[in-house]
Coordinates of C-alpha atoms in Angstrom, one line a residue:
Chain A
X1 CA 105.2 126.8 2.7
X2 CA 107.2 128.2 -0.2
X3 CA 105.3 127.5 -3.5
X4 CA 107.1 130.3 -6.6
X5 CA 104.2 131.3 -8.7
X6 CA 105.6 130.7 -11.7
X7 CA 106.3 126.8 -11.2
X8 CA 103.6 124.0 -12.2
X9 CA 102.6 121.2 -9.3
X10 CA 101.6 117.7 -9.6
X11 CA 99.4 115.8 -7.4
X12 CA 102.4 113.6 -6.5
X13 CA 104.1 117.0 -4.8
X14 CA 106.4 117.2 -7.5
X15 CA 107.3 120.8 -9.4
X16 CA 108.2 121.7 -13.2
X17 CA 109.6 124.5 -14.1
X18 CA 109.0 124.7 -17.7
X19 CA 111.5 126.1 -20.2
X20 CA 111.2 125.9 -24.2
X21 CA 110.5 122.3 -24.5
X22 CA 112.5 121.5 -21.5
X23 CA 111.0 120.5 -18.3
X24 CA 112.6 120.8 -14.7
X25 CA 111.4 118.5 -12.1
X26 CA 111.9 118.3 -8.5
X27 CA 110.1 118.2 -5.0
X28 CA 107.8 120.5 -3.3
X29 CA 108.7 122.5 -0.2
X30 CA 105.3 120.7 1.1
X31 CA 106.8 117.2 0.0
X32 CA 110.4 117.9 1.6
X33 CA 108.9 118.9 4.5
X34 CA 106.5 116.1 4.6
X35 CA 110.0 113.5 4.1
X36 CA 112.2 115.3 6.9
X37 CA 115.8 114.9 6.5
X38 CA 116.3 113.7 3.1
X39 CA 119.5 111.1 3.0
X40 CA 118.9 109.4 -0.3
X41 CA 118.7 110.5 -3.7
X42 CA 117.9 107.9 -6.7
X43 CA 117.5 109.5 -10.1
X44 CA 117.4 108.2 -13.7
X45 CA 120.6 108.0 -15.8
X46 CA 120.7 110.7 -19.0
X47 CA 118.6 109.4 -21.9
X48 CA 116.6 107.4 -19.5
X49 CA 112.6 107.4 -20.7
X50 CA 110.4 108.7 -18.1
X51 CA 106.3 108.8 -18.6
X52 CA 104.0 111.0 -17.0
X53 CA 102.6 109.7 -13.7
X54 CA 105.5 106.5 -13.6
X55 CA 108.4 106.9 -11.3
X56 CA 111.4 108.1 -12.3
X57 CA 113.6 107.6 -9.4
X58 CA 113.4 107.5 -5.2
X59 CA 114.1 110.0 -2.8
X60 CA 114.9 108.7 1.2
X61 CA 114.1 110.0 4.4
X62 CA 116.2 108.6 7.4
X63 CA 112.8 106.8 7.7
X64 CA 110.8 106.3 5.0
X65 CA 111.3 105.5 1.4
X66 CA 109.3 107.4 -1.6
X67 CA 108.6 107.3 -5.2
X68 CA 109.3 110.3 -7.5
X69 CA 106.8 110.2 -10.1
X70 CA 107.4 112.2 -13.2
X71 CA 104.7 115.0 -13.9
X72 CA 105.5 114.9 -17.5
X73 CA 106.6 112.0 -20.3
X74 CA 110.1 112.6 -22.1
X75 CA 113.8 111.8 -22.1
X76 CA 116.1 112.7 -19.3
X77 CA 118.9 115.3 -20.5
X78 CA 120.5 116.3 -16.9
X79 CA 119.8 114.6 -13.9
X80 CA 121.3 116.4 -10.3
X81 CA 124.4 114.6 -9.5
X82 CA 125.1 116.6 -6.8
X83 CA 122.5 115.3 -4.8
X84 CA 124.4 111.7 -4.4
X85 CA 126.8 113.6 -2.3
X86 CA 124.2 116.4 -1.1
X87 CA 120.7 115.1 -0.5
X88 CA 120.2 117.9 2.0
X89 CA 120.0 120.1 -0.5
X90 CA 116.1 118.4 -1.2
X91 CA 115.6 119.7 2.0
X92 CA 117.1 123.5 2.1
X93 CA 116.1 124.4 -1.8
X94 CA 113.9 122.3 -3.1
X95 CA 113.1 124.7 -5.8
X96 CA 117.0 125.6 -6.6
X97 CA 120.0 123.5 -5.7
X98 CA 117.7 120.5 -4.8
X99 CA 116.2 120.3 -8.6
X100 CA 116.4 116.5 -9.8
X101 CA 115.9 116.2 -13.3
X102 CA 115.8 117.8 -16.5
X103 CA 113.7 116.5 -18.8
X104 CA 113.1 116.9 -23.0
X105 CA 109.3 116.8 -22.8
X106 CA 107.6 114.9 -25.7
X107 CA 104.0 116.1 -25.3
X108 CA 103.8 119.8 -23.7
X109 CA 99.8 119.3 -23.8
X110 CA 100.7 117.3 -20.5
X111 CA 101.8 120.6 -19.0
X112 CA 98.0 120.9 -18.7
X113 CA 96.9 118.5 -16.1
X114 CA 99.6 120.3 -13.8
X115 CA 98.4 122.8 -10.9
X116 CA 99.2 126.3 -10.6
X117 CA 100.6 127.4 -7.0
X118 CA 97.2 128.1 -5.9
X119 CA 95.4 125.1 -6.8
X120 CA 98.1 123.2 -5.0
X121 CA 98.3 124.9 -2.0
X122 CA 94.3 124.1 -1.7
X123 CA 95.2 120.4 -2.8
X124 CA 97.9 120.2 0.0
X125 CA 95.6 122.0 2.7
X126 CA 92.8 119.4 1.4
X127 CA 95.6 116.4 1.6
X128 CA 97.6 117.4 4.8
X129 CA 94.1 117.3 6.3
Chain B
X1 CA 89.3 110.0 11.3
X2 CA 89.5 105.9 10.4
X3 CA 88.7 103.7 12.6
X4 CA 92.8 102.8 13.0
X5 CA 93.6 106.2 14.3
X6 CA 90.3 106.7 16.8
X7 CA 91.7 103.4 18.8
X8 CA 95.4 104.6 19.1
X9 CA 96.1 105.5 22.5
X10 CA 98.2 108.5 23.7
X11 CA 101.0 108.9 26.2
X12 CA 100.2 111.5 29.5
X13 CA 102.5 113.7 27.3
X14 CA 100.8 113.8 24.1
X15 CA 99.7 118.0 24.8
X16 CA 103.1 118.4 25.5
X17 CA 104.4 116.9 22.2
X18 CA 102.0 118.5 20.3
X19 CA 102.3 122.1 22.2
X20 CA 106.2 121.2 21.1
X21 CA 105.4 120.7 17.4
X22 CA 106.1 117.3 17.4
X23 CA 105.0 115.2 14.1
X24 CA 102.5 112.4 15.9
X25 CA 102.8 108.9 14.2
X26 CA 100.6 105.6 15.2
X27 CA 103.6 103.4 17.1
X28 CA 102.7 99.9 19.0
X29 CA 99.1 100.9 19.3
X30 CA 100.4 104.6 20.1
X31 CA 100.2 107.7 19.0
X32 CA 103.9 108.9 19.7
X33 CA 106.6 111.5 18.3
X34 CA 108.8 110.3 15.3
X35 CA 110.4 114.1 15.2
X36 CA 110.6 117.2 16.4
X37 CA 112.5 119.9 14.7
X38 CA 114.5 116.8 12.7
X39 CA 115.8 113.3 13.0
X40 CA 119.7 114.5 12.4
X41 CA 119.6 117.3 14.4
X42 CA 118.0 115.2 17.6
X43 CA 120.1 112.6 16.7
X44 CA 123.4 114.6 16.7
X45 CA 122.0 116.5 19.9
X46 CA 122.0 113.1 22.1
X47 CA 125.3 112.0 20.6
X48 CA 126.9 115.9 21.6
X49 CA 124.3 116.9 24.7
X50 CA 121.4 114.9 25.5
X51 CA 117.9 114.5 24.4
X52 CA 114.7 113.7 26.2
X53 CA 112.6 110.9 24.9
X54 CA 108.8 109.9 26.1
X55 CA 109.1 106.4 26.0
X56 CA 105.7 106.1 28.2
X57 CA 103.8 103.4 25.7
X58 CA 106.9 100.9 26.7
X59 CA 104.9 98.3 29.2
X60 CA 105.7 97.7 33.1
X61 CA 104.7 94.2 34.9
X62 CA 105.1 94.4 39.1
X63 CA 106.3 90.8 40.3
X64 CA 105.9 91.0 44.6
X65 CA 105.9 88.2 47.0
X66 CA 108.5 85.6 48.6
X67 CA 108.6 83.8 45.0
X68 CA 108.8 86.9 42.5
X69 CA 112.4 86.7 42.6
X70 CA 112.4 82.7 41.3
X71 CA 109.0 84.0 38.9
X72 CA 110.5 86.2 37.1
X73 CA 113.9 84.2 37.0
X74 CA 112.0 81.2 35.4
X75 CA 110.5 83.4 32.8
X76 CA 113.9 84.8 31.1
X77 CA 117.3 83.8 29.8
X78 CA 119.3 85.9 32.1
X79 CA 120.0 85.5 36.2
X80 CA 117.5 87.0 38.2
X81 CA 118.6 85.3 41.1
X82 CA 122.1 87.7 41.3
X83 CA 120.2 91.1 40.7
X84 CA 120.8 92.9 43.9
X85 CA 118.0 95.6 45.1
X86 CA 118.6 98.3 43.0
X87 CA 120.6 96.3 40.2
X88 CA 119.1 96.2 36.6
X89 CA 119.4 93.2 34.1
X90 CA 118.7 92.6 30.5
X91 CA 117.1 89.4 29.1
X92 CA 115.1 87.6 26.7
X93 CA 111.9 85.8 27.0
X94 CA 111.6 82.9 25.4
X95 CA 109.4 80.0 24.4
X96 CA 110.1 76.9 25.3
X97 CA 110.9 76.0 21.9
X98 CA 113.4 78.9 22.0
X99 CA 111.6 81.4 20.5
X100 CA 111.8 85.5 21.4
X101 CA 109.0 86.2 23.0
X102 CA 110.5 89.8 24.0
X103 CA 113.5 91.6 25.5
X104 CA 113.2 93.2 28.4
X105 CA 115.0 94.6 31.3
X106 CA 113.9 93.5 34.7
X107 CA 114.4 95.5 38.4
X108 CA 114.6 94.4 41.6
X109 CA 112.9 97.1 43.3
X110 CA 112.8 95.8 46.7
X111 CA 113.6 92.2 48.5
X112 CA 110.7 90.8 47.3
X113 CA 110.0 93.3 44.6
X114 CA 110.6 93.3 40.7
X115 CA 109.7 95.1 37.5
X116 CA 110.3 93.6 34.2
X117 CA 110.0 96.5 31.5
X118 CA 108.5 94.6 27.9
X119 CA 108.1 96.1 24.8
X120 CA 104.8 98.4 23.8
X121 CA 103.9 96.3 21.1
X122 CA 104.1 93.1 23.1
X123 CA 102.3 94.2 26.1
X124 CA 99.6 92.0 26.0
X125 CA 101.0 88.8 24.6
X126 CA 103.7 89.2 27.3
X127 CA 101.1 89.6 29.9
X128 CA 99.4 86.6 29.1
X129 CA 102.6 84.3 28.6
X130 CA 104.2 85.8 32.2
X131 CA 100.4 85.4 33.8
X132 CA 100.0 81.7 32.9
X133 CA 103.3 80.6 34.6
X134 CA 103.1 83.2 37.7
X135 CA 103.7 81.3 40.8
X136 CA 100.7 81.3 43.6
X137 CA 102.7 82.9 46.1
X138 CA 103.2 86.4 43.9
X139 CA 101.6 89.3 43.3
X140 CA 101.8 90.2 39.4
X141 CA 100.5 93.1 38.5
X142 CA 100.5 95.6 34.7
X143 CA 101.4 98.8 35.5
X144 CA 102.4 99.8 32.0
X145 CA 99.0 102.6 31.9
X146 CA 100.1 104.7 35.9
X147 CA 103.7 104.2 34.6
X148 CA 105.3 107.4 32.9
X149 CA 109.0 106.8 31.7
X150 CA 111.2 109.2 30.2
X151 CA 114.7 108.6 28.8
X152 CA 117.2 111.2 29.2
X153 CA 120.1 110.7 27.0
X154 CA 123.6 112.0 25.8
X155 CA 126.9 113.3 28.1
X156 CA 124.9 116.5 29.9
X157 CA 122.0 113.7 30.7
X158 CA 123.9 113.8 34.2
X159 CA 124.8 117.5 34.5
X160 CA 121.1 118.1 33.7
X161 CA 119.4 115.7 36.0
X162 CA 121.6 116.3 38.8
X163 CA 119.8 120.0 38.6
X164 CA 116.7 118.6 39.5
X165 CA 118.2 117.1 42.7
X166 CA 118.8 119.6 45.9
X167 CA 122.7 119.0 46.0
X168 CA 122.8 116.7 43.2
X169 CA 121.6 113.4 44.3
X170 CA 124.6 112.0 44.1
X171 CA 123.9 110.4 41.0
X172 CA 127.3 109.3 40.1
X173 CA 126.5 106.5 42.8
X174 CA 124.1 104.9 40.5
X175 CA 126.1 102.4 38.3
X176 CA 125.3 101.5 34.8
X177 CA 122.5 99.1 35.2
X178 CA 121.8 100.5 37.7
X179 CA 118.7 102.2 39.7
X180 CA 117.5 104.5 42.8
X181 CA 114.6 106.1 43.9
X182 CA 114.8 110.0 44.0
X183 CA 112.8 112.9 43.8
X184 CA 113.0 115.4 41.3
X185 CA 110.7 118.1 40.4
X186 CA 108.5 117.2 43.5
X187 CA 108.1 113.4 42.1
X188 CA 109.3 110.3 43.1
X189 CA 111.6 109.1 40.3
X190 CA 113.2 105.7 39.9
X191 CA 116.2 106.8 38.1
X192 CA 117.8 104.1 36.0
X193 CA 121.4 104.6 34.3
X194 CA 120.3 102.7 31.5
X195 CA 119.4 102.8 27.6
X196 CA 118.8 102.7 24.1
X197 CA 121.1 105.0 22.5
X198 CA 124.7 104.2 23.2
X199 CA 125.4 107.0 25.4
X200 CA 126.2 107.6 29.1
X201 CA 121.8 108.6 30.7
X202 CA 118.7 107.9 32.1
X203 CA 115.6 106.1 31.8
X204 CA 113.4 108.0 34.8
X205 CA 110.2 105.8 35.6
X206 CA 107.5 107.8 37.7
X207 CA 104.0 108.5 37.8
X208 CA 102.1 108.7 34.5
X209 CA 100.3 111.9 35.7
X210 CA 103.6 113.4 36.9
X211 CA 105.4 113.1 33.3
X212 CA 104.7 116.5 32.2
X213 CA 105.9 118.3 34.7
X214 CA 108.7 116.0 35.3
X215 CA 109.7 116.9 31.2
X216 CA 109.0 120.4 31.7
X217 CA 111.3 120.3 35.0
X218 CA 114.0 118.7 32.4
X219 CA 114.0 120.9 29.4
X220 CA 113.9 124.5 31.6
X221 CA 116.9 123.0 32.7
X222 CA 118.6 121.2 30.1
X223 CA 118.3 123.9 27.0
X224 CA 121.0 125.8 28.3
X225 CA 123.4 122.6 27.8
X226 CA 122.0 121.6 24.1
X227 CA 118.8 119.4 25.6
X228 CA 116.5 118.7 22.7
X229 CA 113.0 116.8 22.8
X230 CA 114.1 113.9 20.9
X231 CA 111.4 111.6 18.8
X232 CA 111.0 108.0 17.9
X233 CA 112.9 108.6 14.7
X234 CA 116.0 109.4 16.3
X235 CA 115.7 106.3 19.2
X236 CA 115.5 104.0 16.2
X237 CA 119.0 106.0 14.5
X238 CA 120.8 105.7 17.5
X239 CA 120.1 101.9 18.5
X240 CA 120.7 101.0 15.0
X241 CA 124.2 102.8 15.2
X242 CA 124.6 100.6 18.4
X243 CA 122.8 97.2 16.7
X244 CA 120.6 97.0 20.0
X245 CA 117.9 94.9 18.2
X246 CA 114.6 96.3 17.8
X247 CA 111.6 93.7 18.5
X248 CA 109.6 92.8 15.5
X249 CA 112.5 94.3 13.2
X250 CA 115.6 91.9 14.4
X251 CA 114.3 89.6 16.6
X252 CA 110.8 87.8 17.0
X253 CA 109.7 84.2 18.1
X254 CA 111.1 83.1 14.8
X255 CA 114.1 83.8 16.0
X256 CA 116.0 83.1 19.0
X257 CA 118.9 84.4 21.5
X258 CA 121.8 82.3 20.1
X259 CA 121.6 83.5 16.6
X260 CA 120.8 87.1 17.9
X261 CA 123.9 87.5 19.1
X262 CA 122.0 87.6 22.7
X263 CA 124.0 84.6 23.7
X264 CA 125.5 86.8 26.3
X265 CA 122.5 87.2 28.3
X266 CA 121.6 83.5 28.1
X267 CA 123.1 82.2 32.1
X268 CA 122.4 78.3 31.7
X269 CA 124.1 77.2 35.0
X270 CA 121.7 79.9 37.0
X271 CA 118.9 77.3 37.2
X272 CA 116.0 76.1 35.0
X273 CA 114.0 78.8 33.2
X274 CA 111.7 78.3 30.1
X275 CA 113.3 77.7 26.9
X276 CA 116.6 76.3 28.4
X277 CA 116.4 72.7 27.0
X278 CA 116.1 73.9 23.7
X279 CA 118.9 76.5 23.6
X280 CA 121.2 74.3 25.3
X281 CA 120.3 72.0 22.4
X282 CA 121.4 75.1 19.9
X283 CA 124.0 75.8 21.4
X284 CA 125.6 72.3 21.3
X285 CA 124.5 72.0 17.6
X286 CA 125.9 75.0 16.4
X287 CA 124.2 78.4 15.3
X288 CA 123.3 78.2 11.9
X289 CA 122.7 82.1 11.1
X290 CA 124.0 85.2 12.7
X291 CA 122.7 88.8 13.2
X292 CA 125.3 90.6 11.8
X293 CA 126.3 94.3 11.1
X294 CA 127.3 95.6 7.7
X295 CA 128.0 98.9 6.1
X296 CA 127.0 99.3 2.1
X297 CA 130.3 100.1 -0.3
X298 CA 127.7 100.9 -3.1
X299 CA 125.1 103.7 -3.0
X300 CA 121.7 102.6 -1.5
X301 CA 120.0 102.5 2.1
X302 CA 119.6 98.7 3.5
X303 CA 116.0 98.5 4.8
X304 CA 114.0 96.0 6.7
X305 CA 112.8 93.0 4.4
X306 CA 115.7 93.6 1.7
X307 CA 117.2 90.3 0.3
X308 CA 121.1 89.5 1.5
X309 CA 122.6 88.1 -1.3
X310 CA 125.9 85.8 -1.2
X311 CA 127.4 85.1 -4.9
X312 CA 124.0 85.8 -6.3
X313 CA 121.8 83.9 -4.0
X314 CA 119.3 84.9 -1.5
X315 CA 121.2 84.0 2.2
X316 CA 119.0 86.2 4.5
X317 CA 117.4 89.3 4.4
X318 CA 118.1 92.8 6.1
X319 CA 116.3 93.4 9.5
X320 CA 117.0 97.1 10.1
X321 CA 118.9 99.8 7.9
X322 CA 119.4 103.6 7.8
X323 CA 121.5 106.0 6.8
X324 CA 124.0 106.4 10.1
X325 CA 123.6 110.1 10.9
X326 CA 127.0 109.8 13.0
X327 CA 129.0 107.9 10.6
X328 CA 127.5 109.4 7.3
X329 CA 127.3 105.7 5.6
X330 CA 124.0 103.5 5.3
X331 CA 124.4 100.7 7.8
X332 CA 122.3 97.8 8.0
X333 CA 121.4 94.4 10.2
X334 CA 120.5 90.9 9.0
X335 CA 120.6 87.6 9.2
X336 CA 123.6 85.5 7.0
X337 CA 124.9 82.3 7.6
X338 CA 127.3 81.9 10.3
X339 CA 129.4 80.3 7.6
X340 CA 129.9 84.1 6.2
X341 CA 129.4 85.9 9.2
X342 CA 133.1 86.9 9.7
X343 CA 134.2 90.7 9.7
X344 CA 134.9 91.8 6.5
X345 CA 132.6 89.6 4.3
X346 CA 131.3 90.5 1.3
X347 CA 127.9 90.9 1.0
X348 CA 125.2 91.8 -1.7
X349 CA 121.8 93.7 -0.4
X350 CA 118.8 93.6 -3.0
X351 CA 117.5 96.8 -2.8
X352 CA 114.8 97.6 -5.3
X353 CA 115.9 95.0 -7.5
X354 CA 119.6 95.8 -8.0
X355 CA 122.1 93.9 -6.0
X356 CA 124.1 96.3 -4.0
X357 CA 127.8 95.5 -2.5
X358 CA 127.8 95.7 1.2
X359 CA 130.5 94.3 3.7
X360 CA 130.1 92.9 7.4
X361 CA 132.0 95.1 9.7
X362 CA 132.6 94.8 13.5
X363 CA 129.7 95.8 15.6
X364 CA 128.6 98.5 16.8
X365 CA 128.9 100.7 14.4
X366 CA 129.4 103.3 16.7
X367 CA 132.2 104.0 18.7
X368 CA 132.5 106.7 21.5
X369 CA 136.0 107.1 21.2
X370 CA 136.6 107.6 17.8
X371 CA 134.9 110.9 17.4
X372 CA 135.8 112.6 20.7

């Protein structure tokens, strides 16, 4: 499992990358892998509010349907378009190309309750059982 | 380990799915591949190739005796009575109030031999239902748990089997819907052209025990012409393209074979069987609702339990959806009226909240011809 050291992780498998005040969001390698092929991408439209630990879009598996929940509470800025036409890309770079949203963060004290690449990893080994 | 997961059963090839890295997920009481390496991938490899499938958990009910012909014939919608030896039919059990008990397929092994294959999650309700109508002068046996079955599928399924076979067993003798006894790998196979995935293939019933080696015999085989082990994720794809209903997602005993668009295996003049009154009683009324296909023209995948929506209202709801790895659209199944059950309809899907354009479009989805 791929998990860049520099990235923050949520409990809900989700990654920021953090930069300025500006938060990218999308979905761990573990999460992808967890999905299979992704065919579905749902994400907010710019200027959209997300909070911390609400949803902020979906993200479809040929099988299964799953909620994205944002890490961290702000207004969208940038949101993936190319994922309506490339949802695969979830799946091959979930930490480049498959990014979902960009984010204006609103309180970077939120950052805080994020994991480090570490701590996930143990949460994911704890989760995945 | 909950208490769920301790009672699911496993198939005689459960090592061999997990030696093969499948992902294990509780089906009908099972615990049973959904994937492999990918749903696409084994999707795309039994439309181009051909995939292997253990379908083992499916259930298998013996009817022998001088009256297991006119038993079995009683019990479902189709005509039992013309099955030759070695012919296969489809049907539906019903009720007598109409009602889908289960689809099935049912074999006549012998003169006074027949199988009738029912659905995993049905086993036991079927059992029950078939046992308190069996006839005194038949045998009826459940031989779903020494029963292994294994569905080869795709355009090598052929090819590959036939290299199991000293001199190729001929196989091009079996008809579709159609079945022999062979041996392959040392076993005795009854090899079935028949199944659940649109393509030309196999469904190979032998011994539970023999399975494994009987899918290992297979895949040394088959990798060399683009066999993959193929999971439940990619059966459920590949019926969907074809809208072969899916029990407890399209049909159930609410619903029943008229509206199902099973009509084709009801055969009223064959002689009573149960549930005939009542159908002939639909049928004369007129169908009220249709199972229908439709493909979405707005973004969104159609799942099972989404609201069909005709000029705003709620008309029926989806019963299976996914997004069509052959076509590259979402696709869908549900129930409309059969006042707006024409080709080419316009349709609205509710999907999480948001009503979604969709448009009924002739069924299946799939067609052979128009990608070769």
């Amino acid at each position: 499992m791929e998990l860049p050291s520099g990235l923050k992780y949520s409990r809900e498998h989700e990654w920021v990358r953090v930069e300025g005040n500006i938060a990218v969001i999308g979905i761990t390698d573990f999460a992808q892998s967890e999905l299979g092929d992704v065919v579905y991408v749902e994400l907010p439209e710019v200027g959209t509010e997300v909070e911390a630990n609400n949803t902020f879009g979906v993200v479809e598996s040929v099988k299964a349907v799953s909620d994205l929940f944002a890490p961290v509470t702000g207004v969208v800025l940038e949101a993936n378009t190319t994922l309506e036409d490339q949802p695969e890309l979830v799946n091959s770079e979930p930490y480049e190309d498959g990014w979902m949203i960009r984010v204006e963060m609103k309180d970077e004290s939120e950052l805080n309750d994020l994991l480090e690449a570490d701590s996930y990893r143990a949460y994911t080994e704890e989760e995945g059982g | 380990m909950t208490n769920s997961e301790q009672e699911l059963r496993r198939t005689s090839l459960y090592e061999t799915h997990k030696a093969s890295g499948a992902k294990m997920v509780p089906f009908a009481g099972y615990e049973m591949p959904v994937q492999y390496t990918g749903v696409i991938e084994e999707h795309n490899a039994v439309r181009e190739a051909a995939g292997l499938f253990d379908v083992s958990h499916m259930g298998e009910f013996e009817a022998r005796g001088k009256e297991a012909g006119a038993f079995i014939h009683k019990m479902v919608t189709n005509n039992v009575l013309r099955l030759e030896v070695g012919g296969v039919l489809y049907a539906a059990m019903c009720r007598t109030e109409g009602g889908i008990v289960d689809d099935l397929t049912v074999y006549r092994l012998d003169e006074e031999r027949y199988m009738a294959v029912v659905n995993a999650a049905n086993i036991e309700k079927d059992w029950e239902w078939m046992a308190s109508h069996h006839a005194e002068d038949c045998e009826f046996e459940n031989v779903s748990e020494q029963t292994g079955l294994l569905a080869l599928q795709g355009p090598k399924a052929e090819p590959i089997l036939a290299k199991l076979i000293p001199g190729g067993g001929d196989l091009a003798a079996i008809p579709y819907y159609g079945a022999r006894y062979k041996n392959l790998a040392g076993c005795e196979v009854l090899v079935s052209r028949t199944g659940y995935t649109g393509e030309d293939g196999f469904e190979l019933y032998c011994k539970s025990a023999d399975a494994p080696a009987l899918w290992e015999a297979l895949m040394s085989e088959g990798e060399g012409e683009g066999l993959k082990p193929c999971g439940l994720g990619a059966r459920d794809t590949l019926r969907t393209e074809m809208k072969y209903a899916l029990y407890g997602n399209d049909i159930d005993e609410s619903t029943h074979p008229l509206e199902a668009g099973l009509g084709w295996v009801v055969r009223y003049k064959a002689g009573d069987f149960i549930g005939r009154e009542k159908l002939l009683a639909l049928r004369a009324e007129g169908v009220k609702r249709k199972l229908v296909g439709f493909e979405m023209v707005d973004r969104g995948i159609p799942r099972h339990g989404a609201p069909i929506l005709i000029d705003g209202e709620a008309a029926g709801e989806v019963t299976s959806g996914t997004m069509s790895p052959s076509l590259g659209k979402a696709i869908g199944i549900g129930y409309v009226p059969a006042s707006n059950a024409e080709e080419g309809a316009a349709l609205e899907i509710d999907i999480r909240g948001k009503a979604r354009r969709a448009q009924i479009v002739k069924t299946p989805f799939y067609k052979k011809t128009e990608t070769e």
